[in-house]
XYZ file of C-alpha atoms in Angstrom:
597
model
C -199.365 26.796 -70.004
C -199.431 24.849 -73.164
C -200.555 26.789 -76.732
C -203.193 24.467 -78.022
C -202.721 25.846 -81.895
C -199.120 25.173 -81.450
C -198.172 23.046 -79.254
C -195.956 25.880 -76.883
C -195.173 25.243 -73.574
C -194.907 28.359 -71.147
C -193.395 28.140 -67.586
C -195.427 30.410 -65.322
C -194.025 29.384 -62.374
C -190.353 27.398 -61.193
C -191.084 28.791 -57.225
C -192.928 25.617 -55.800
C -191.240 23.280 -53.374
C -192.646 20.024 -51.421
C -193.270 22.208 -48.609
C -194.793 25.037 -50.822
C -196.702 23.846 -53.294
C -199.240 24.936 -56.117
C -202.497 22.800 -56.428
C -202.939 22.080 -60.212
C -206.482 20.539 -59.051
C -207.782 24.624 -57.458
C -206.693 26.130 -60.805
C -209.741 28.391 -61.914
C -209.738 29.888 -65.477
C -211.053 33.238 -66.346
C -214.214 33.492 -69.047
C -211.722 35.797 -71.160
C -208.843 32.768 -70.578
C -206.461 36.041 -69.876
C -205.923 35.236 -66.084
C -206.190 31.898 -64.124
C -205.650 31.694 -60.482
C -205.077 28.622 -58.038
C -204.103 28.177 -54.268
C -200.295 27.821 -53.062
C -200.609 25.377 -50.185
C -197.919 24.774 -46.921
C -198.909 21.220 -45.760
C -200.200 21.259 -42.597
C -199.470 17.814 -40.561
C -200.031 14.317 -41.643
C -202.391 12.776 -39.089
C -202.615 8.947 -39.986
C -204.534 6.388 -38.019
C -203.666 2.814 -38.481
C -206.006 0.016 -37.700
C -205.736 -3.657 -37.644
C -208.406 -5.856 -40.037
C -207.974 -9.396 -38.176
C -209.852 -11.339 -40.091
C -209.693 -10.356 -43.551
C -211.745 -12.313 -45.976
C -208.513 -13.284 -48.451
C -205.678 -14.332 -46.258
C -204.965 -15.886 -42.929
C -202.673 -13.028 -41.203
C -204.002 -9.816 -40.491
C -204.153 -6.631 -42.518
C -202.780 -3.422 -41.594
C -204.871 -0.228 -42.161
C -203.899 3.258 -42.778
C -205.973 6.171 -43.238
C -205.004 10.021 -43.702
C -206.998 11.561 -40.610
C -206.856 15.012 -38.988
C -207.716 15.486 -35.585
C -208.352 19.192 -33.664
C -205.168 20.577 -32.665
C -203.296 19.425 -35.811
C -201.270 21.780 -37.620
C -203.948 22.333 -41.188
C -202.671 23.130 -44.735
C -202.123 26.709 -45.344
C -203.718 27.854 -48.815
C -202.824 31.324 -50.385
C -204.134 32.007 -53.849
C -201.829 33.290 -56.356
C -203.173 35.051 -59.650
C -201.293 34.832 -62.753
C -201.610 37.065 -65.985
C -201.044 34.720 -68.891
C -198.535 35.672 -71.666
C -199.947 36.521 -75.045
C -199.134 38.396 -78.243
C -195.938 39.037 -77.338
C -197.284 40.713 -73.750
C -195.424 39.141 -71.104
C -197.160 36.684 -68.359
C -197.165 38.025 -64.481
C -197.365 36.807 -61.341
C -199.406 38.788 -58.807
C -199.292 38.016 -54.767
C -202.653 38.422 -53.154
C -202.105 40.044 -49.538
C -203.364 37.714 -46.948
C -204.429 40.192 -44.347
C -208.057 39.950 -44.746
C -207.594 35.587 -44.530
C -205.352 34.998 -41.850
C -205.216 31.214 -40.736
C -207.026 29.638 -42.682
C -209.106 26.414 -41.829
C -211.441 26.492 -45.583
C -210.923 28.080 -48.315
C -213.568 27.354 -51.487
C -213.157 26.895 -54.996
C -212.628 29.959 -57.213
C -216.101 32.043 -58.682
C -214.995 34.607 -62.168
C -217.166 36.984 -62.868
C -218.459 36.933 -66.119
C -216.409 40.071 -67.095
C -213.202 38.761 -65.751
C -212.379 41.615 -63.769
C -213.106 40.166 -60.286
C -212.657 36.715 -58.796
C -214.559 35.274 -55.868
C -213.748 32.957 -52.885
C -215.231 32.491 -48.944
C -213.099 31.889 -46.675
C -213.510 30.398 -43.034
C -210.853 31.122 -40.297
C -209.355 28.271 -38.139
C -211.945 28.295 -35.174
C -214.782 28.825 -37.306
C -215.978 32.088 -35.470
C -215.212 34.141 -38.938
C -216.273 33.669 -42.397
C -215.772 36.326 -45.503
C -216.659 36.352 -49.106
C -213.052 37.727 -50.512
C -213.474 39.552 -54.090
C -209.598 39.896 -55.754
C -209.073 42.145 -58.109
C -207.913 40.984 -60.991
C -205.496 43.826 -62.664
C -203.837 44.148 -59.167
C -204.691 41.149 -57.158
C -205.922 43.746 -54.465
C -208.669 41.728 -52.091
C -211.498 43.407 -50.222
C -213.817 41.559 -48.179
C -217.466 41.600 -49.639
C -219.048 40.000 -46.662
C -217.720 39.529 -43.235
C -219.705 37.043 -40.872
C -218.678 36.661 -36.796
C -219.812 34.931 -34.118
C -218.629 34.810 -30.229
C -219.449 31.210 -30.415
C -219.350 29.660 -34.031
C -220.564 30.763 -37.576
C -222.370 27.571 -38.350
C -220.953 26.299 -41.741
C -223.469 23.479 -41.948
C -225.833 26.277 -43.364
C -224.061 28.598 -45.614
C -225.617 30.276 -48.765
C -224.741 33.073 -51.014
C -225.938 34.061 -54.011
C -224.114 36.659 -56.363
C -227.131 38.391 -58.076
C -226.703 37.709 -61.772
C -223.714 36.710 -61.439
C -222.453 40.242 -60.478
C -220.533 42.135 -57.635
C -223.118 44.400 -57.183
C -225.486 42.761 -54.702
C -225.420 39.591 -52.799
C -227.732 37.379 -51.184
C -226.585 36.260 -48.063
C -227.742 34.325 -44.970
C -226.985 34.684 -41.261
C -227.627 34.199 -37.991
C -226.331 37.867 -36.871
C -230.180 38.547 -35.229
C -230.003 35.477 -33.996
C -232.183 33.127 -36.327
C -231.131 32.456 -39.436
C -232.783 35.059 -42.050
C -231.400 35.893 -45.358
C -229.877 39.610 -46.105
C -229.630 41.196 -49.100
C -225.864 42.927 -49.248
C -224.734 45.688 -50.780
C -221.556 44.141 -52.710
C -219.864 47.415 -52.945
C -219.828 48.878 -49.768
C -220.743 45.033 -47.521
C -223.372 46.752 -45.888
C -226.720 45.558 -45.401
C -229.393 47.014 -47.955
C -232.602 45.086 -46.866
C -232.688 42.131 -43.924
C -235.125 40.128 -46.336
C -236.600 38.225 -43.752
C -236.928 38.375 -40.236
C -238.903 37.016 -37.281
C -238.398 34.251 -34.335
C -238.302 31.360 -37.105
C -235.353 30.094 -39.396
C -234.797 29.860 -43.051
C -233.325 26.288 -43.243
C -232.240 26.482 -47.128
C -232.700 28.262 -50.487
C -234.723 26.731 -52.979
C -234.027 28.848 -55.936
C -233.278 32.618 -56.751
C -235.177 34.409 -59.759
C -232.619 37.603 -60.317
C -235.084 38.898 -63.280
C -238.120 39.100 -61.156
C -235.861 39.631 -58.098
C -237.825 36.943 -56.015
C -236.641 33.906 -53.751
C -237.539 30.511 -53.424
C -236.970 29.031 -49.307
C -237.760 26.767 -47.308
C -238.544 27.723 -43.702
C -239.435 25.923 -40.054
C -241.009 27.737 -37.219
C -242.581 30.596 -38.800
C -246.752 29.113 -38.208
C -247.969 29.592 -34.554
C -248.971 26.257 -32.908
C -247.383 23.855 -35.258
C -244.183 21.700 -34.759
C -241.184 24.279 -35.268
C -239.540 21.596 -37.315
C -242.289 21.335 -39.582
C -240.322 22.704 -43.109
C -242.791 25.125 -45.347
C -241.997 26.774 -48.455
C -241.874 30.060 -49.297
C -241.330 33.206 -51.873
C -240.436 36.526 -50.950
C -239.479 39.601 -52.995
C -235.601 40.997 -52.469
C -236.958 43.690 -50.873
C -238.696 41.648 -48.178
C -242.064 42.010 -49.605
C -244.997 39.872 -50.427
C -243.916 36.772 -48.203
C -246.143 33.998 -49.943
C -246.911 30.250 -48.690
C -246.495 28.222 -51.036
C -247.424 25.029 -48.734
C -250.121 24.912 -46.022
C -251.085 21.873 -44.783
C -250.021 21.251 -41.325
C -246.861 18.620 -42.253
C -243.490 18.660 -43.811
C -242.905 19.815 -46.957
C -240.302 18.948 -49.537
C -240.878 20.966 -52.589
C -239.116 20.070 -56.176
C -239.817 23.778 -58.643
C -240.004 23.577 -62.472
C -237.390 24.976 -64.482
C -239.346 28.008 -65.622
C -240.870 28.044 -62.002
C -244.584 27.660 -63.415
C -245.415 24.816 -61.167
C -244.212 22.893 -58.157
C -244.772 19.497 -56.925
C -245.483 19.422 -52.543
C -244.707 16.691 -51.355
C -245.692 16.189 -47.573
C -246.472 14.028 -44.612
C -245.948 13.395 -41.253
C -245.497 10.641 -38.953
C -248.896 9.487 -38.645
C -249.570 10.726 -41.968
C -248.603 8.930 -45.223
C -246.888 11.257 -47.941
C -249.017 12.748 -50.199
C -247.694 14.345 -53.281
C -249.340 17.210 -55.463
C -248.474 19.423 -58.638
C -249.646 23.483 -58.538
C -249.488 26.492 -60.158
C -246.809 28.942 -58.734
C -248.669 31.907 -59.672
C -251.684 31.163 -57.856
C -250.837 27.989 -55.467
C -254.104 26.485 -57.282
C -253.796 22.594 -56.919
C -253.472 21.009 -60.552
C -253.289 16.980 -59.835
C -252.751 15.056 -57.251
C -250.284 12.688 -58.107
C -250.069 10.127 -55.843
C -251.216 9.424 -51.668
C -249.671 7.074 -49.454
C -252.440 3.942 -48.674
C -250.906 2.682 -45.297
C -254.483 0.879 -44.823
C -252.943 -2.799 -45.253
C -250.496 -1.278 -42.798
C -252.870 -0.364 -40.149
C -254.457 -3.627 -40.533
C -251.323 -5.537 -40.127
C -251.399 -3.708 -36.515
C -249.444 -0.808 -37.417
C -249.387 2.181 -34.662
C -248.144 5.487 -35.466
C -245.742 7.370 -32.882
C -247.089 10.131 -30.646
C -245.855 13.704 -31.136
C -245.257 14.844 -27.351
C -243.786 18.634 -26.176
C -242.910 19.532 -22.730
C -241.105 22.672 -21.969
C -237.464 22.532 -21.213
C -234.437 23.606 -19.001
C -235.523 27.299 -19.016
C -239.255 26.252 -18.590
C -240.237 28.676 -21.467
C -238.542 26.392 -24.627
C -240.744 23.847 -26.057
C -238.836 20.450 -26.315
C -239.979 18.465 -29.119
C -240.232 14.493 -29.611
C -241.797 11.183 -30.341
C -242.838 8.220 -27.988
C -243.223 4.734 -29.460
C -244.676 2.145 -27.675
C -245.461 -1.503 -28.204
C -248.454 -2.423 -30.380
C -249.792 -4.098 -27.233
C -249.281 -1.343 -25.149
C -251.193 -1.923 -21.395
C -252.275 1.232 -19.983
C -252.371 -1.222 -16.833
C -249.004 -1.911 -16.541
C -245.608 0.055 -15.592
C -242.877 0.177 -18.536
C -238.733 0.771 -18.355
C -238.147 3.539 -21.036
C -235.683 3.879 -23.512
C -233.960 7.068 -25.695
C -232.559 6.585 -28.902
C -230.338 9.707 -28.606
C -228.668 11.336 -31.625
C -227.675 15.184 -30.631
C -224.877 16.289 -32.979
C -225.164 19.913 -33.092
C -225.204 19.701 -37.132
C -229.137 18.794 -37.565
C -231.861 18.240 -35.510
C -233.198 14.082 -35.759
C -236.789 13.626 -34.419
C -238.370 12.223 -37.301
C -240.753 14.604 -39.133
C -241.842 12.455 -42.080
C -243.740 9.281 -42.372
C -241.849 6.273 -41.015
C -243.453 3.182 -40.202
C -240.927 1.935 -36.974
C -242.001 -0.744 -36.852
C -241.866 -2.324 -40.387
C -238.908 -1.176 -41.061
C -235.383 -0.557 -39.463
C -233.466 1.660 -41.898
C -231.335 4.350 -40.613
C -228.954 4.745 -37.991
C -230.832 7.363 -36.422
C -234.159 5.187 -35.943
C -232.954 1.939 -35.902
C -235.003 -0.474 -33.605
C -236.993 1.383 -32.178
C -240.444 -0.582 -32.403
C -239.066 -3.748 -31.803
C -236.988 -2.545 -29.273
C -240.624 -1.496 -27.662
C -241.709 -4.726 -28.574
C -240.154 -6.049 -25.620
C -241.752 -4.558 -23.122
C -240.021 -0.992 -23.523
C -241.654 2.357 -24.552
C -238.320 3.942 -26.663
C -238.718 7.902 -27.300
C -236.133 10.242 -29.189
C -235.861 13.963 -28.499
C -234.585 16.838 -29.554
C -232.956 18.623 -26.527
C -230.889 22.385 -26.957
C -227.564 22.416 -28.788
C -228.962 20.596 -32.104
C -230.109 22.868 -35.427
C -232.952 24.319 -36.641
C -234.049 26.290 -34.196
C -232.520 29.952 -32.617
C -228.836 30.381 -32.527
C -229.532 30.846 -28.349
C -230.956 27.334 -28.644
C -228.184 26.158 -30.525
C -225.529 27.627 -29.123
C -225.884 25.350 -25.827
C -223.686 22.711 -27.860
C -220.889 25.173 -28.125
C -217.566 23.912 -25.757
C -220.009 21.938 -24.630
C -220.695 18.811 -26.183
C -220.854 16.362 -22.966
C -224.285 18.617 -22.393
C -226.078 17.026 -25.175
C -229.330 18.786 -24.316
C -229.439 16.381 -21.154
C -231.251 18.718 -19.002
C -234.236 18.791 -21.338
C -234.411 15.536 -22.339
C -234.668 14.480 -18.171
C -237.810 17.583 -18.534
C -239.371 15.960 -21.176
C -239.166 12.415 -20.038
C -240.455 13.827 -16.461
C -243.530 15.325 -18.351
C -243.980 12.667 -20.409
C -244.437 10.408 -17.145
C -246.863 12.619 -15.172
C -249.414 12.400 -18.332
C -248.612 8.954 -18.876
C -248.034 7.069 -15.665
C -247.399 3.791 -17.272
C -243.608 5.126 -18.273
C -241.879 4.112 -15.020
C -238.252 7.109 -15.171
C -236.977 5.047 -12.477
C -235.517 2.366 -15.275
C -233.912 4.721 -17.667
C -232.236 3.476 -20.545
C -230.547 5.186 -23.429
C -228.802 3.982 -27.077
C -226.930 5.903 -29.789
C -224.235 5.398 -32.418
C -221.349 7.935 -33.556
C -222.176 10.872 -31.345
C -224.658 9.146 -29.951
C -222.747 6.883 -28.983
C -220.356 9.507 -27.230
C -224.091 11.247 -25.528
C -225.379 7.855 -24.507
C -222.406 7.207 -22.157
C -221.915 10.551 -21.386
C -225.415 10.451 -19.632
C -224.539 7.367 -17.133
C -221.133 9.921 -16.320
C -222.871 13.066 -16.182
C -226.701 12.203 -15.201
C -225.712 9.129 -13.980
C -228.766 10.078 -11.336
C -231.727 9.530 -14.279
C -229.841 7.082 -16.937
C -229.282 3.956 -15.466
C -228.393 1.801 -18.634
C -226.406 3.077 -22.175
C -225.430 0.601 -25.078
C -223.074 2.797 -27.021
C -222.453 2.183 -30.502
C -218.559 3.677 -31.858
C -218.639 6.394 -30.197
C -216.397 9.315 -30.696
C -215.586 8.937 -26.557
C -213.011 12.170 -26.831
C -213.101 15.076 -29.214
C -209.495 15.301 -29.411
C -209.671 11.588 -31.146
C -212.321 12.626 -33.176
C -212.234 14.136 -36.583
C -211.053 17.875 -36.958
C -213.753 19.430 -39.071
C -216.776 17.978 -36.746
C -215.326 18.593 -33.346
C -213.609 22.421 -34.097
C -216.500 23.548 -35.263
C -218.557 22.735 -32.077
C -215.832 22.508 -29.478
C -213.572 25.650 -30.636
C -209.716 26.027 -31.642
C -207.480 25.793 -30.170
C -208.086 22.957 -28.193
C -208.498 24.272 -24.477
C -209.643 22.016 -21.286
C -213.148 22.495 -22.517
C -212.294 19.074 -24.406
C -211.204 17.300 -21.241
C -214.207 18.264 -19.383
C -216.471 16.489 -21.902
C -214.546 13.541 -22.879
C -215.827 10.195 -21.964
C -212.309 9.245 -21.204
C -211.330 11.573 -18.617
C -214.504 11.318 -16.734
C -214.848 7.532 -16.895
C -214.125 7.043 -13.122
C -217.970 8.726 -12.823
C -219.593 5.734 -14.128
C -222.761 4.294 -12.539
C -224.949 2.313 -13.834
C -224.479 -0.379 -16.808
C -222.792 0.146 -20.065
C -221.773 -1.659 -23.111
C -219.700 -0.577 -25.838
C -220.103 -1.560 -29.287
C -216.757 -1.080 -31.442
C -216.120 -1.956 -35.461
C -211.791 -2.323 -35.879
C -212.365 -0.637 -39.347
C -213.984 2.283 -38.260
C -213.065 4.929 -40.702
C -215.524 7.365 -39.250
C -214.635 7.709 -35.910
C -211.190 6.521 -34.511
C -212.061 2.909 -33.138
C -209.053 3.878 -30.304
C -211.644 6.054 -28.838
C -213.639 3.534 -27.609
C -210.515 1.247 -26.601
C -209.798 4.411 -24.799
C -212.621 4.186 -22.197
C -212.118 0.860 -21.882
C -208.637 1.501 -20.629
C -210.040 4.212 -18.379
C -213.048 2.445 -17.392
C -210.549 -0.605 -15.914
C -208.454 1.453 -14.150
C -211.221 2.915 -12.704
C -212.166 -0.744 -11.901
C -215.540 -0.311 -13.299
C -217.444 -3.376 -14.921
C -218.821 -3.128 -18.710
C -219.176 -4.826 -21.742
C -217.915 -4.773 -24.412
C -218.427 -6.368 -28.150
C -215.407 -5.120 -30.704
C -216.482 -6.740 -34.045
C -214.346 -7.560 -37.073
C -214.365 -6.506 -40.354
C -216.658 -3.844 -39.769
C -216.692 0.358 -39.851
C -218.612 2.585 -38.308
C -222.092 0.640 -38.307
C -220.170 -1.188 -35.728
C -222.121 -4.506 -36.025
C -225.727 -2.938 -36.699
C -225.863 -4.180 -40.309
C -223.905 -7.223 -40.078
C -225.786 -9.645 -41.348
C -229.794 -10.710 -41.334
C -229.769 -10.418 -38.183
C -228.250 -8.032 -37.361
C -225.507 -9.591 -34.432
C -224.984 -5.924 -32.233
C -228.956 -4.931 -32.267
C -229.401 -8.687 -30.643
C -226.798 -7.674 -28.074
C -228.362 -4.219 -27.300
C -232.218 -5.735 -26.927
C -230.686 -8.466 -24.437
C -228.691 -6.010 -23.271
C -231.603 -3.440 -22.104
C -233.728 -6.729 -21.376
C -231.717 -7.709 -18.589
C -230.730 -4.395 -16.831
C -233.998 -3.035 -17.253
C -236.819 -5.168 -18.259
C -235.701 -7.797 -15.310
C -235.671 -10.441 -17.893
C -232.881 -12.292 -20.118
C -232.623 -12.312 -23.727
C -233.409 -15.266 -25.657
C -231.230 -18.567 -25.517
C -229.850 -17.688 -29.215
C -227.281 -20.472 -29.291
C -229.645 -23.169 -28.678
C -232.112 -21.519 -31.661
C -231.526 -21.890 -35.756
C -228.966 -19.755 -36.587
C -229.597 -19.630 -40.499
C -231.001 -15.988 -41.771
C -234.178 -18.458 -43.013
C -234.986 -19.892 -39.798
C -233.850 -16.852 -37.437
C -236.677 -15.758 -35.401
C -237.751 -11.582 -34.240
C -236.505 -10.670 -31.621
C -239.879 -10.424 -29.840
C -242.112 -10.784 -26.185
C -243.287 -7.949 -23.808
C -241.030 -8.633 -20.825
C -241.890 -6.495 -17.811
């Protein structure tokens, strides 16, 4: 510690070795600048994955690539706060060791949260498996912990949403959300004793994130999905409730999502809202009241419409446990012919950290934006009708509903989705589920091949864009949290790797040598399995790039031409375009175009 007046330098501590070290960048002062505290950390092991730029832009020979990269299994840093008592007026400085009973392997710990009176100091902790999570209060005259909140789950506490809110910034009360019922409500805990003064809302719908908290008037601001009979359970509304659980008010209505920004002084909000066949509209009211006071601006898609412009359809069929509504959205080709038989395609995304169906206004098929959505009209354009669906195992709904992910991942809400796409065809018998296809990138990429191994019996065609093939490859904080710790054979049984001998149908794999998302070996991985296994596939490694793996690379976009020949010839009985013999330049390029059958 260094005397600011003067100039003094104090040691406070000479303990810290390489392999024991205290982290200068955790150190939290107190508000009275009596006590500071920090973490002590024990490396954990240095995972490093090395890849292999051959064709960098500035010399001839390649470039070697090395990237600090934990994977599940790997031996984490170990982080222990330590408090000190700083020396002054003579009073000697102390070090005081926090017992670590109530933290035991650690996988996250958080930054450090004084109280305003110094006494206490706050941290959450999340132990390695991520089936326990606790708010830790320290004492700061003793360094005694107690545990202000404990949170379990048999399966996983889901740290995508986590919120807590110390009311005025005290240890009295805390605001708290869970899924302990088995939706995600918010609880209002007593900070003393960590039990549970008021649930503050309940129900079979999900608060999806806090907004704002008014301690004076002892109200919150949420958004929630799922809580307005008949309407899309992904739909987001906004909301204020007392702390008490009282006087639940809308503060959004129409039938849409809703992204809602609050005035400082919480007078007035501006809605936002739209859907996908509805353009966003965007209005200013009075909190008190709801009243409207302008509307500021709505979306004029009629140029849009006029261009031939077609909105998705919204479609719902129940799913594995024939009671579950199964939500998603079918696109089809401008010049759709109710006359004619299509191939269908899925644009699968079904990490268990979000749900992706598209809520909001998009127009597919003027614009291809977005990993998630990429293509999907002009992939239709060719004679395909492309749907993505949100199957069990993804967020926003129950914790039974997403709890399907958990060990689990090779799943990927399959046994909906084949539901859904089996109710879709008996209302629409133009969508021929005999020719099957299915596209992804990053997990998708992973679910997409996983469905010609697994449900090899419905999918007949994936295009797989860097996938993360194996969990164990994959990066720790992802994969532990859905797939548990330690790692157990619940990781064989859904890699892509081990179960590449299953393969029917046609594949390609789409791989960028830089990826710094995913581990490019994974996919190299299945391609070693996939030869032994002396199955045929293709695939397109491409240089230079990361994880978009090709779909961005230049105007026109090289791996999304691959993937609508690709789809064209395995399913649409037709072959791509003769692009060789066409203008290459990003001027003269032609859309990828036509209505193949």
């Amino acid at each position: 510690m260094r005397e600011v007046a003067t100039g003094t330098v104090t040691l406070l501590s000479t303990d810290g070795s390489e392999g024991d070290f205290y982290d200068g960048e955790t150190i939290a002062w107190s508000p009275d600048s009596q006590k500071l505290i920090l973490y002590r950390v024990r490396p954990g092991y240095r995972r490093e994955v090395h890849k292999v730029e051959s064709s960098p832009k500035d010399q001839i020979e390649p470039k070697l690539h090395t990237q600090l990269y934990p994977k599940p299994g790997d031996a984490v840093d170990q982080e222990q706060p330590v408090l000190f008592h700083v020396p002054r007026a003579g009073a000697p400085g102390r070090q005081l060791a926090i017992d670590a009973a109530l933290f035991p392997n650690p996988y996250l710990m958080t930054d450090f949260e004084w109280r305003a009176d110094s006494t206490t100091v706050v941290f959450e902790y999340t132990r390695r498996g991520h089936q326990m999570v606790r708010v830790i209060e320290v004492d700061a005259a003793t360094g005694t912990p107690r545990a202000v909140v404990t949170e379990t789950a048999t399966t996983f506490v889901n740290n995508e949403r986590r919120f807590r809110h110390d009311v005025k910034q005290g240890a009295a009360e805390v605001i708290w959300l869970s899924e302990r019922d088995g939706w995600s409500h918010l609880y209002l805990i007593d900070g003393r004793t960590g039990k549970v003064k008021t649930q503050i809302t309940k129900g079979e719908w999900v608060v999806r994130h806090v907004a704002r908290v008014d301690d004076d008037r002892r109200q919150i601001y949420f958004a929630a999905g799922g809580m307005r009979p008949g309407e899309d359970p992904y739909f987001q509304h906004y909301y204020r409730v007392d702390f008490d659980g009282r006087n639940l008010v809308p503060l959004t209505s129409a039938d849409a999502y809703h992204d809602v920004s609050l005035s400082d002084d919480l007078a007035y909000y501006v809605d936002t809202y739209s859907r996908i066949d509805q353009p966003p509209v965007m209005e200013l009211r009075r909190t008190a009241d709801r009243s409207l006071v302008a509307e500021i601006e709505r979306g004029d898609i009629t140029r849009l419409l006029a261009a031939g412009f077609r909105p998705p359809e919204v479609f719902k069929a129940k799913g594995r446990d024939g009671k579950t509504d199964i939500w998603g959205v079918i696109v089809r080709p401008l010049g759709f012919d109710p006359g004619r038989r299509y191939p269908v395609i899925e644009n699968i995304y079904a990490g268990p950290h979000d749900s992706f169906v598209p809520k909001t206004f998009w127009p597919f098929g003027f614009h291809t934006g977005g990993d998630k959505v990429i293509g999907m009209q002009a992939q239709a354009e060719m004679g395909f009708v492309v749907a993505q669906i949100d199957g069990m195992g993804t967020m926003n709904r129950s914790k039974a509903f997403h709890d399907v992910c958990w060990k689990n991942l090779k799943d990927s809400g399959f046994p909906d989705r084949i539901k859904w796409w089996q109710a879709a065809a008996a209302q629409y018998p133009q969508l021929d589920i005999s020719r099957v296809g299915i596209y992804g990138g990053s997990a998708g990429g992973q679910s997409s091949l996983a469905a010609l191994l697994f449900f090899g019996d419905f999918y007949k065609a994936a295009f797989c864009y860097a996938g993360c093939h194996d969990n164990r490859m994959d990066k720790i904080s992802w994969n532990e949290q859905w797939m548990g710790w330690p790692v157990d054979e619940s990781y064989a049984q859904s890699s892509n790797v081990d179960n590449a001998h299953r393969l029917t149908g046609q594949v390609a794999l789409v791989v960028g040598e830089l990826d710094d998302n995913v581990d490019p070996s994974s996919t190299m991985q299945v391609v070693n399995a996939l030869i032994k296994a002396d199955k045929t596939f293709d695939l397109l490694v491409v240089p230079g790039e990361g994880h978009s793996a090709g779909r961005s690379t230049g105007p026109i976009r090289y791996a999304l031409r691959k993937q609508y020949g690709f789809f064209l010839k395995h399913l649409g009985g037709a072959d791509a375009p003769d692009w060789n013999a066409r203008a290459t330049s990003a001027a003269s390029a032609p859309a990828v175009s036509g209505n193949a059958s």
